[in-house]
mmCIF file of C-alpha atoms and ligand atoms in Angstrom:
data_model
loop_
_atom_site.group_PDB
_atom_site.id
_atom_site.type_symbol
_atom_site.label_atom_id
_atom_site.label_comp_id
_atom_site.label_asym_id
_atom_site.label_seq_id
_atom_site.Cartn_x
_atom_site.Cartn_y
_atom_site.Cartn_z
ATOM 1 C CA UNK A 364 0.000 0.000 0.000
ATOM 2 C CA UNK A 365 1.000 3.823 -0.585
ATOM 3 C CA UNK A 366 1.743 4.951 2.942
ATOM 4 C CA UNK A 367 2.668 9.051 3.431
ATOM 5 C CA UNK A 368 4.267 11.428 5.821
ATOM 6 C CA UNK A 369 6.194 8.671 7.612
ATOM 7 C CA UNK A 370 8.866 11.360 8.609
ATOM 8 C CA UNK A 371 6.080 12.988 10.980
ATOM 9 C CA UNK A 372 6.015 11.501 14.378
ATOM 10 C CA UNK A 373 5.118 13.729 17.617
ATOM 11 C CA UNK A 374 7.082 14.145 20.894
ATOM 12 C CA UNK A 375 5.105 14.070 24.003
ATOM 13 C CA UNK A 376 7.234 17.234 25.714
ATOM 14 C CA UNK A 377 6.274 16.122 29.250
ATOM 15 C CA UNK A 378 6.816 12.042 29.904
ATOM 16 C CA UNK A 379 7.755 11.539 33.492
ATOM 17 C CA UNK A 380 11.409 11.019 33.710
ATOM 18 C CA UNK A 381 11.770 7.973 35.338
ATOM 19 C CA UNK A 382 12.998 4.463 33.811
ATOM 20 C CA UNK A 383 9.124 3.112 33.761
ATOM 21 C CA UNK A 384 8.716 1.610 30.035
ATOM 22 C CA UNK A 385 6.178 2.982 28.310
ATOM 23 C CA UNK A 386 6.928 6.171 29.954
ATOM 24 C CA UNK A 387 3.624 7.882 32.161
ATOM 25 C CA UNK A 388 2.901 11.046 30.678
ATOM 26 C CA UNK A 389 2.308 14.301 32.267
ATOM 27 C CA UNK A 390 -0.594 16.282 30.836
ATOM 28 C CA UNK A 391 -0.596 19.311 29.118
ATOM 29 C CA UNK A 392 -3.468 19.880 31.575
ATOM 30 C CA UNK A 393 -0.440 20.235 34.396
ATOM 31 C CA UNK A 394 0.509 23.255 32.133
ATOM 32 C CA UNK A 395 -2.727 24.411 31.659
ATOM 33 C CA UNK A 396 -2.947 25.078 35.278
ATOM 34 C CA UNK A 397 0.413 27.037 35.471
ATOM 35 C CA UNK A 398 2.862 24.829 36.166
ATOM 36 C CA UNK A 399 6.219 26.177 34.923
ATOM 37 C CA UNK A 400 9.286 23.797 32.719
ATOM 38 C CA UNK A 401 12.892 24.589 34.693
ATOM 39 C CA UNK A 402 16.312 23.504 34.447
ATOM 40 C CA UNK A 403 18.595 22.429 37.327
ATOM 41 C CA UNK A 404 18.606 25.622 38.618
ATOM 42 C CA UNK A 405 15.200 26.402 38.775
ATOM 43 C CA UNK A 406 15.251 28.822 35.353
ATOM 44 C CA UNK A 407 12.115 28.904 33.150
ATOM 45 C CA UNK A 408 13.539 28.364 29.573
ATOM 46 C CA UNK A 409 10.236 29.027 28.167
ATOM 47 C CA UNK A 410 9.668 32.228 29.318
ATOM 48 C CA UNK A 411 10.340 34.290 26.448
ATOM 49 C CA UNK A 412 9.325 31.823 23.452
ATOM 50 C CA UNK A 413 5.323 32.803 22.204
ATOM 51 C CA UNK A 414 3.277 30.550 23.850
ATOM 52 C CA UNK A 415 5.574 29.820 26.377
ATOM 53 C CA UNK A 416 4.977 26.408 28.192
ATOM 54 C CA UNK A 417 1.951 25.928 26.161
ATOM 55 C CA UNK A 418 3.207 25.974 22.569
ATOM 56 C CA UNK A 419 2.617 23.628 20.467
ATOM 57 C CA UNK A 420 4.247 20.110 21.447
ATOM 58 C CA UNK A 421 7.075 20.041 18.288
ATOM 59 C CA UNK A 422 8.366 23.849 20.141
ATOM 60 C CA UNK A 423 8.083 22.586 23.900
ATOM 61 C CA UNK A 424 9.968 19.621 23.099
ATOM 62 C CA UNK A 425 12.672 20.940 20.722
ATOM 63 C CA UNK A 426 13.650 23.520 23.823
ATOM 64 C CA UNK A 427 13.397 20.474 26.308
ATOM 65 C CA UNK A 428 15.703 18.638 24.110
ATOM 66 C CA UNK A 429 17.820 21.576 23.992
ATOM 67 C CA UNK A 430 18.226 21.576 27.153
ATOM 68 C CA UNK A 431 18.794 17.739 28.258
ATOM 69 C CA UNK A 432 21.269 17.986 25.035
ATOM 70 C CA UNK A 433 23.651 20.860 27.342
ATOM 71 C CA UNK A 434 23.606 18.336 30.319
ATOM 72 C CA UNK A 435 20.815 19.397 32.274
ATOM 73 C CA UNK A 436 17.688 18.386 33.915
ATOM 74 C CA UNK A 437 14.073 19.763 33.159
ATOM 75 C CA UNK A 438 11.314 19.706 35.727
ATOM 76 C CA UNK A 439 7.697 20.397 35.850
ATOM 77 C CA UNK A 440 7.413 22.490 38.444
ATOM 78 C CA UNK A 441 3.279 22.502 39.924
ATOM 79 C CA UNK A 442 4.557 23.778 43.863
ATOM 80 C CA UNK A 443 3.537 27.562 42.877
ATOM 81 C CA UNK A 444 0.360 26.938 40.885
ATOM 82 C CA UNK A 445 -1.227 23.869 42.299
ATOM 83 C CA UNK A 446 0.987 23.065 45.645
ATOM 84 C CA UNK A 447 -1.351 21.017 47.413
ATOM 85 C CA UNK A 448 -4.270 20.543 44.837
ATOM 86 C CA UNK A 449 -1.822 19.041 42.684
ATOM 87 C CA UNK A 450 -3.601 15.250 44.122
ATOM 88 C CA UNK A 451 -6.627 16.341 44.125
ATOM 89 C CA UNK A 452 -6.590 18.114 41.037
ATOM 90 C CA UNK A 453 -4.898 15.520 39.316
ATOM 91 C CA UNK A 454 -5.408 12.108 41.146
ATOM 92 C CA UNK A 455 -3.648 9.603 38.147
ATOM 93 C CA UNK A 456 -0.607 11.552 37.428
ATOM 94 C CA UNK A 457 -0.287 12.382 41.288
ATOM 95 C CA UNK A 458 -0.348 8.708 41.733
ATOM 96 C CA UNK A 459 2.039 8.000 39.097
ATOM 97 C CA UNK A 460 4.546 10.530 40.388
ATOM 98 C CA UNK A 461 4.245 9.294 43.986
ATOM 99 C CA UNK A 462 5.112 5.919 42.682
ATOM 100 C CA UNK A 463 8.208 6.927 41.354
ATOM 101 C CA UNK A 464 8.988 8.497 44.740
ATOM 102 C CA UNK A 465 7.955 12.270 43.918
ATOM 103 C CA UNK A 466 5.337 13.935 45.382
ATOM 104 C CA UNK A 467 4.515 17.001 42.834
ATOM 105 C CA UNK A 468 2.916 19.532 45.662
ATOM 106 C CA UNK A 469 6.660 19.521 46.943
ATOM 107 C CA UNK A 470 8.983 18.922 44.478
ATOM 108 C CA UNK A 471 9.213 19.676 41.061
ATOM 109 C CA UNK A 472 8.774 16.515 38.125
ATOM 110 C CA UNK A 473 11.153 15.117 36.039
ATOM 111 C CA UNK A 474 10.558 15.255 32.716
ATOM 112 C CA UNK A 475 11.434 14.689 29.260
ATOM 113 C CA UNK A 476 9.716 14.264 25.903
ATOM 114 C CA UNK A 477 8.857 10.760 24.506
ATOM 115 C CA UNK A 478 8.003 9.411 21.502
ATOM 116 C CA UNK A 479 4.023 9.823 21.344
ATOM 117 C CA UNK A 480 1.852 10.066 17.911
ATOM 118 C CA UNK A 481 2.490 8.877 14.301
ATOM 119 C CA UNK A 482 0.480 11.664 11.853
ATOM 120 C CA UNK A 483 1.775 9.163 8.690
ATOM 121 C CA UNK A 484 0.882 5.915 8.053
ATOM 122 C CA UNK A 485 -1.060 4.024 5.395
ATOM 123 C CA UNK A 486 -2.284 6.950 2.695
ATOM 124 C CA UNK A 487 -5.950 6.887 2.460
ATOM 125 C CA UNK A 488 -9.078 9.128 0.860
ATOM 126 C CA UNK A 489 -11.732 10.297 2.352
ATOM 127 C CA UNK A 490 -13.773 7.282 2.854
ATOM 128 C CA UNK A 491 -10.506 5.153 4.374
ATOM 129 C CA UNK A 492 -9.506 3.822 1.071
ATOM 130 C CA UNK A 493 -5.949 2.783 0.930
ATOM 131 C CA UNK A 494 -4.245 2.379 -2.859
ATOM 132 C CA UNK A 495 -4.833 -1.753 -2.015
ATOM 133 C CA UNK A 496 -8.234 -2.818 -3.059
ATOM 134 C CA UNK A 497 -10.106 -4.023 -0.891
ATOM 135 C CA UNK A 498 -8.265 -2.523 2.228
ATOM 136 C CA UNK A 499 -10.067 0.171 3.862
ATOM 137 C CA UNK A 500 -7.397 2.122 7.067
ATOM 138 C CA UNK A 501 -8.270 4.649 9.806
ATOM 139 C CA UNK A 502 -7.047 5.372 13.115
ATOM 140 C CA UNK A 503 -3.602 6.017 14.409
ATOM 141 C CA UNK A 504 -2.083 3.376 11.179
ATOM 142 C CA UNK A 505 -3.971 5.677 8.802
ATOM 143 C CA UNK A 506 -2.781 8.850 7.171
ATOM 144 C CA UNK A 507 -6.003 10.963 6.838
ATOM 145 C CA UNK A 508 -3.839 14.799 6.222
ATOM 146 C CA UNK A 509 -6.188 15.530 9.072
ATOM 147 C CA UNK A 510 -3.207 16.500 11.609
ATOM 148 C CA UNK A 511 -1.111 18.158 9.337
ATOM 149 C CA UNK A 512 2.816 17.465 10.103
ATOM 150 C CA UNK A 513 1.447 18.156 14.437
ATOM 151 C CA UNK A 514 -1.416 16.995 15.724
ATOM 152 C CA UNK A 515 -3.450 19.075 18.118
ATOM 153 C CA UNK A 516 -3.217 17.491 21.701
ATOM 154 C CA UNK A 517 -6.239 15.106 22.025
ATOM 155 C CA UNK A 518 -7.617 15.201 17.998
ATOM 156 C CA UNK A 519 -6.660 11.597 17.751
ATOM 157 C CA UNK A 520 -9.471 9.767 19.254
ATOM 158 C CA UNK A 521 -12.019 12.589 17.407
ATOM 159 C CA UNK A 522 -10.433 11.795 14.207
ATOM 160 C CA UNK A 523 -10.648 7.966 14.463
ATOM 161 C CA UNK A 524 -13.867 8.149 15.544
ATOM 162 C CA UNK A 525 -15.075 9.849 12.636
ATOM 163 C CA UNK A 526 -13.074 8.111 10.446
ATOM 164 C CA UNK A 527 -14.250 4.529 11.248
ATOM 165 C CA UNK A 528 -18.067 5.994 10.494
ATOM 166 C CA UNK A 529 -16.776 6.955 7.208
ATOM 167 C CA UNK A 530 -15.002 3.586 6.512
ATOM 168 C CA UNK A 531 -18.373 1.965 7.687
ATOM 169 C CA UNK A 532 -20.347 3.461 5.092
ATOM 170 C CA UNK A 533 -17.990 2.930 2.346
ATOM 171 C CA UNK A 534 -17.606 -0.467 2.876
ATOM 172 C CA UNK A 535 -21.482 -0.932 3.532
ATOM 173 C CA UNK A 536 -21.923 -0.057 0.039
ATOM 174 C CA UNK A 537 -19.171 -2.617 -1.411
ATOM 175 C CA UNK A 538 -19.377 -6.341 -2.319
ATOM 176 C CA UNK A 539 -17.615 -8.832 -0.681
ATOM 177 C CA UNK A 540 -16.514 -9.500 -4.794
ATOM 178 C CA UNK A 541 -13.158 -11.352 -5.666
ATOM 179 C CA UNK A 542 -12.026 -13.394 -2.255
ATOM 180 C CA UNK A 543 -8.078 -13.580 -1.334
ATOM 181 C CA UNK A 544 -7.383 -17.528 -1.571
ATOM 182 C CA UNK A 545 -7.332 -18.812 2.295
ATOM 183 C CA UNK A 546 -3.795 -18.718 3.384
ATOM 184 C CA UNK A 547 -2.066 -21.136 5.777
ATOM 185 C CA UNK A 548 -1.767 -19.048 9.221
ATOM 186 C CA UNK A 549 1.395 -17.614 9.696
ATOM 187 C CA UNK A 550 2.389 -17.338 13.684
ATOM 188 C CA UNK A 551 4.326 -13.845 13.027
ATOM 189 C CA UNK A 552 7.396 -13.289 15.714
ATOM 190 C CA UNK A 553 6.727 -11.188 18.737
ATOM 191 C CA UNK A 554 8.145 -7.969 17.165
ATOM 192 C CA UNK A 555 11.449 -6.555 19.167
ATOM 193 C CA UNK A 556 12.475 -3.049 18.888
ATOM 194 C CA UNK A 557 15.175 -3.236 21.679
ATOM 195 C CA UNK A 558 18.024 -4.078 20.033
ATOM 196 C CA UNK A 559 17.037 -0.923 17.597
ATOM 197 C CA UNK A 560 15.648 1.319 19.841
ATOM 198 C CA UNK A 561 19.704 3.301 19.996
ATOM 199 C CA UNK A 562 20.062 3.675 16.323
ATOM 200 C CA UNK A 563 16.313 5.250 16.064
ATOM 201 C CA UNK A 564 16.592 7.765 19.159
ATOM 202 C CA UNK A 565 19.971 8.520 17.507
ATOM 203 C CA UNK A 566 18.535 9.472 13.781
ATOM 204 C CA UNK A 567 14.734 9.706 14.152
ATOM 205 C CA UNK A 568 14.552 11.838 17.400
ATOM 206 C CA UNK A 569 13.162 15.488 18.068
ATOM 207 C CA UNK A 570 16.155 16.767 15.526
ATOM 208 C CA UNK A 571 17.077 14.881 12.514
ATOM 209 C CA UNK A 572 20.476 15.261 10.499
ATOM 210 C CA UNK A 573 21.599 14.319 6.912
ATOM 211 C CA UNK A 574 24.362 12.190 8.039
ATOM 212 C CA UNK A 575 22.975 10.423 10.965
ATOM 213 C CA UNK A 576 19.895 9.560 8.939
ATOM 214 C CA UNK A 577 21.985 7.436 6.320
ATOM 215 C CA UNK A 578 23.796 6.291 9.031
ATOM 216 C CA UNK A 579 20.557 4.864 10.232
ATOM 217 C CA UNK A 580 19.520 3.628 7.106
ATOM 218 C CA UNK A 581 23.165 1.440 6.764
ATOM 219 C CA UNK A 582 22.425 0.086 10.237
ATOM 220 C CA UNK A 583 18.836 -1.526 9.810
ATOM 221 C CA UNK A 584 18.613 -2.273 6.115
ATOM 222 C CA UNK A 585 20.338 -5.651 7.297
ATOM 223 C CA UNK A 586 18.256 -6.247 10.137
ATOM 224 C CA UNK A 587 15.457 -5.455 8.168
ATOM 225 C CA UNK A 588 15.696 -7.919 5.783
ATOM 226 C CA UNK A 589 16.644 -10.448 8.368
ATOM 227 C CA UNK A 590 14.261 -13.148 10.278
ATOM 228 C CA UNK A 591 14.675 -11.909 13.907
ATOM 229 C CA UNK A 592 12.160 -10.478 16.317
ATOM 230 C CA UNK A 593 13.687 -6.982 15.282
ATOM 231 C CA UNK A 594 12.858 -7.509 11.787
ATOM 232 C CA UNK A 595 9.439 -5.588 11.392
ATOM 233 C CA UNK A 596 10.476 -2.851 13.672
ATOM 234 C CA UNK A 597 13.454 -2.404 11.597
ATOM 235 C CA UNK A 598 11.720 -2.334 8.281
ATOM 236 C CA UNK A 599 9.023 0.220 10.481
ATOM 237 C CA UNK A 600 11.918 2.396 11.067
ATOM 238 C CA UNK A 601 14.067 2.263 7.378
ATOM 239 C CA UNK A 602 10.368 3.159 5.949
ATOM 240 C CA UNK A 603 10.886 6.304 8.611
ATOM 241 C CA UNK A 604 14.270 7.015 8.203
ATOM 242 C CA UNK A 605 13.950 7.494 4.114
ATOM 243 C CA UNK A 606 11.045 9.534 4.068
ATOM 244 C CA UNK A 607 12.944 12.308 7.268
ATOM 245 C CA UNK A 608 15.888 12.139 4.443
ATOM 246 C CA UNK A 609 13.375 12.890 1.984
ATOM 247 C CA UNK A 610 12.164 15.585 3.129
ATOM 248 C CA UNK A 611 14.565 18.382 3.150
ATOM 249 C CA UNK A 612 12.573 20.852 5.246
ATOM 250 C CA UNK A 613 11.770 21.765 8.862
ATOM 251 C CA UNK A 614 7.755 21.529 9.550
ATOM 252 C CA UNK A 615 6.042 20.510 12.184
ATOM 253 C CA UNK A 616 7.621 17.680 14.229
ATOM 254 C CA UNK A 617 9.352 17.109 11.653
ATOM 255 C CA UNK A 618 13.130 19.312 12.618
ATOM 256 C CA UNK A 619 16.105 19.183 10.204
ATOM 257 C CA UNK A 620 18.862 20.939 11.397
ATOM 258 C CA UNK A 621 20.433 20.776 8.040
ATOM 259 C CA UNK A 622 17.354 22.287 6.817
ATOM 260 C CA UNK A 623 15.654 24.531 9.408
ATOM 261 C CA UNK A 624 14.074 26.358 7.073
ATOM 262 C CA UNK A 625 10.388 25.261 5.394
ATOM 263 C CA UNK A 626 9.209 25.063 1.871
ATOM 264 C CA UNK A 627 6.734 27.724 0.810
ATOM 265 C CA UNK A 628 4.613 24.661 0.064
ATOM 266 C CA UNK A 629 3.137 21.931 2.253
ATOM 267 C CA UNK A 630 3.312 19.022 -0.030
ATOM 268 C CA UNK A 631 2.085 15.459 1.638
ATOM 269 C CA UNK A 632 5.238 12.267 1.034
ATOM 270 C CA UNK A 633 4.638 8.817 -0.577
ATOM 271 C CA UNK A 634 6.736 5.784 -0.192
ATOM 272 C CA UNK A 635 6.085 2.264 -0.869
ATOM 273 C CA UNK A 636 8.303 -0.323 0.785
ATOM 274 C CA UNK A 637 9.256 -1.717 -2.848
ATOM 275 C CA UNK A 638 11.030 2.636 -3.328
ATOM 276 C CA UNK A 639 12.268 2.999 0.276
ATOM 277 C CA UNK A 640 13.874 -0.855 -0.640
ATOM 278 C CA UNK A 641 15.509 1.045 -3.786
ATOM 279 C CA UNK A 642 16.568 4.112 -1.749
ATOM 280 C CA UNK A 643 18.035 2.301 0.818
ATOM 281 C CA UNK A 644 19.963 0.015 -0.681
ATOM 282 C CA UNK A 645 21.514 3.090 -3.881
ATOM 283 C CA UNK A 646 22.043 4.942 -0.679
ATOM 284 C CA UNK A 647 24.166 2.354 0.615
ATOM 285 C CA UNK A 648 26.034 1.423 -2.576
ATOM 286 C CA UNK A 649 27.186 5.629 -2.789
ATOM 287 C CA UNK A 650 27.937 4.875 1.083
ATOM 288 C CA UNK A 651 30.132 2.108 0.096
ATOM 289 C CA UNK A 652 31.451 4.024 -3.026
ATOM 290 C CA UNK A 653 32.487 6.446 -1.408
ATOM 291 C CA UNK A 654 34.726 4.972 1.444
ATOM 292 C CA UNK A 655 36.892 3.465 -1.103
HETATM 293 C C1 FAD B 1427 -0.224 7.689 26.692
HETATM 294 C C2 FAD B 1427 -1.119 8.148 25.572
HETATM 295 C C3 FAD B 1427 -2.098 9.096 25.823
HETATM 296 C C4 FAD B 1427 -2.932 9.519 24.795
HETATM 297 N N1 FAD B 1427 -3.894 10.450 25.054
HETATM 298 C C5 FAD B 1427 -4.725 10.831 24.082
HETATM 299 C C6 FAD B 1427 -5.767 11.766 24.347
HETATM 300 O O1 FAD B 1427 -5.914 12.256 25.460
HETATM 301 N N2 FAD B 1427 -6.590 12.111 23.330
HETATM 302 C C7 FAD B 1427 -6.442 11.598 22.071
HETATM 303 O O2 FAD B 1427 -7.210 11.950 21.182
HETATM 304 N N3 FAD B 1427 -5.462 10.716 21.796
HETATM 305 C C8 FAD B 1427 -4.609 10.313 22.765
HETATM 306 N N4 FAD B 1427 -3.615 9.422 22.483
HETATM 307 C C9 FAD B 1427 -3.523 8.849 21.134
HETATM 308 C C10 FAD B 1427 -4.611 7.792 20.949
HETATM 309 O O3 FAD B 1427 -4.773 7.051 22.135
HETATM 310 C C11 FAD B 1427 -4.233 6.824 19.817
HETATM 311 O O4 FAD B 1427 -3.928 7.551 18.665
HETATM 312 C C12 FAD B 1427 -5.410 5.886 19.525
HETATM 313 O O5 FAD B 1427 -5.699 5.095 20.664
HETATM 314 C C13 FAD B 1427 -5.093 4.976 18.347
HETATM 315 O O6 FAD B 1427 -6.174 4.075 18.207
HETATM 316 P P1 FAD B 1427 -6.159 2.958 17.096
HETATM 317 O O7 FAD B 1427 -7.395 2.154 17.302
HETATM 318 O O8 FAD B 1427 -5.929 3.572 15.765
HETATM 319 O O9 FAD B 1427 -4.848 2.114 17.403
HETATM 320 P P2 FAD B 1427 -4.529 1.219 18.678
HETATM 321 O O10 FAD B 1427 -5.257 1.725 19.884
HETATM 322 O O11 FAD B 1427 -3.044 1.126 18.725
HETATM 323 O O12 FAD B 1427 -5.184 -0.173 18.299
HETATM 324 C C14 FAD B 1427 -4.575 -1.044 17.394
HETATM 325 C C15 FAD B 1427 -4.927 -2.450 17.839
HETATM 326 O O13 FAD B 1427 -4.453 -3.375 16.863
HETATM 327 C C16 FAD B 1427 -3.871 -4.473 17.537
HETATM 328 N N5 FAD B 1427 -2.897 -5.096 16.626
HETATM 329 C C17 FAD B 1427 -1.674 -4.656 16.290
HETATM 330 N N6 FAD B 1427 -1.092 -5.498 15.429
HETATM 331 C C18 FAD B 1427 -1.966 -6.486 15.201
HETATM 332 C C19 FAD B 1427 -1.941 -7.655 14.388
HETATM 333 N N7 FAD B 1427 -0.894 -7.962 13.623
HETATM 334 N N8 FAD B 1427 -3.030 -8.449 14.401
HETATM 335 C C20 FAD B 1427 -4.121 -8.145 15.150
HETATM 336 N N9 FAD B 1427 -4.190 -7.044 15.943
HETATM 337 C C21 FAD B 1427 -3.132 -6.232 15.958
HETATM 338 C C22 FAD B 1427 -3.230 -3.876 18.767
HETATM 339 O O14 FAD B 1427 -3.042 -4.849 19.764
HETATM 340 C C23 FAD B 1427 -4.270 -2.830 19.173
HETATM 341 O O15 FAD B 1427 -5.245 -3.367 20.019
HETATM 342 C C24 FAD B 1427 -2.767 8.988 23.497
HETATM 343 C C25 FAD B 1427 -1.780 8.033 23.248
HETATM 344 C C26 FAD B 1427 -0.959 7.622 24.271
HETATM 345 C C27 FAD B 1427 0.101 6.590 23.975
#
């Protein structure tokens, strides 16, 4: 299937900073209320950007990464705003801080932005219709062009939701028609992303580079065309990887800094996995080339 925008994937500025896997997140609502993002020393790095703590994710995170980046810490820091509301206010992330041994009315939180939202994914119409007949996407796998390059804090579950109606309706209207011949079941391997998870914070993070985006690509074309649980992540990631080379721009969560700048025009990416297959292997063959 045509899948598009693969290169756009939102940060989550405020994940709790603690080594829980997936990491807990703390709300934007937290922000909402007041509470301020410091460094070690207790500085508000946000102060003077528009928006402040509450611009959009791609900005919050890019100065959070900034800052972890120099050495430092960043904290959430609820004491002033919220203090001893914070619990009642907030009972889950309260609950989820205090498990991790902070309590938020006294101390600020850790925190640090995680991987959170993926605005590509399988290219599809307005009715759901992917480029594969018969195969109808929506939801968080689809690419609708709904969110743009950023997605607006909550729109997911609204735009799935309306989505699957439209999908319904389509596909109320269609005939079963030509069948796919049964095929024996295949007991796919529980997919793996550890033993990847380095090379993709390294290249596909909050900001992208040239050179460590083909470095990327050399590293899990061979796992991706190997049998081992990290396989399908791999391939996940490559698909990635070629279309943030691709795109030579900054926009949205998407952040070159070899290209900060953005096109005058928004123009939506394809790939296929047959053309990020060609890409990545020419792109190794000029690698090879040129360390001769
Ligand atoms: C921590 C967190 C907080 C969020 N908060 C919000 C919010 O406040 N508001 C909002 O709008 N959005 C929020 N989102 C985003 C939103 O939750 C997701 O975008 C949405 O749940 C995606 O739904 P989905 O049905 O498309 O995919 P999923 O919920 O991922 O469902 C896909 C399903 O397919 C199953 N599956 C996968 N592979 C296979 C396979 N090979 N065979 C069979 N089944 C398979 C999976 O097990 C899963 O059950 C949040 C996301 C996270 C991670």
């Amino acid at each position: 299937a045509e899948l598009s925008d693969l290169e756009f994937v939102q940060f989550h500025p405020t994940a709790l900073d603690n080594p829980r896997r997936p990491m807990p997140l703390i709300s934007e609502a937290v922000r909402g209320e007041g509470a301020v993002l410091v460094d070690d020393h207790g500085d508000r790095f946000l102060a003077d950007t528009p928006g402040a703590e509450l611009a959009a994710r791609d900005v919050v995170a890019r100065a959070i990464a900034d800052q972890l980046g120099a050495g430092h810490r960043v904290y959430l820091d609820a004491r002033q705003c919220l203090g001893q509301r914070f619990a009642k206010r907030f009972p889950a992330i309260d609950a989820v801080c205090k498990q991790a041994g902070i309590d938020p009315a006294a101390e600020p939180i850790p925190v640090r932005p995680a991987a959170h939202y993926h605005m590509g994914g399988v290219a599809v119409d307005a009715e759901g219709r992917s480029s594969v007949s018969g195969l109808w996407a929506c939801g968080e796998v689809a690419r609708t062009g709904l969110h743009g390059a950023n997605r607006l804090a909550s729109n997911s579950l609204a735009e799935l939701v309306a989505t699957a109606a439209w999908v319904a309706g389509c596909i109320a209207g269609t005939s079963a028609g030509w069948q796919w011949p049964r095929m024996p079941a295949m007991v796919a391997v529980r997919p793996d992303p550890s033993s990847i998870r380095q090379v993709v914070s390294n290249a596909l993070g909050i900001v992208r580079k040239g050179n460590a985006l083909r470095e990327a690509v050399a590293d899990l074309l061979p796992i991706a065309v190997g049998d081992t649980a990290a396989a399908d992540p791999a391939l996940v990631a490559l698909l990635m990887t070629i279309a943030a080379l691709r795109r030579e721009e900054s926009r949205g969560s998407h952040y070159r800094s070899d290209f900060p700048g953005r096109n005058p025009k928004a123009l939506p990416s394809s790939l296929t996995l047959c053309r990020a297959f060609e890409s990545a292997v020419s792109l190794n063959w000029l690698r090879s080339e040129r360390s001769y």
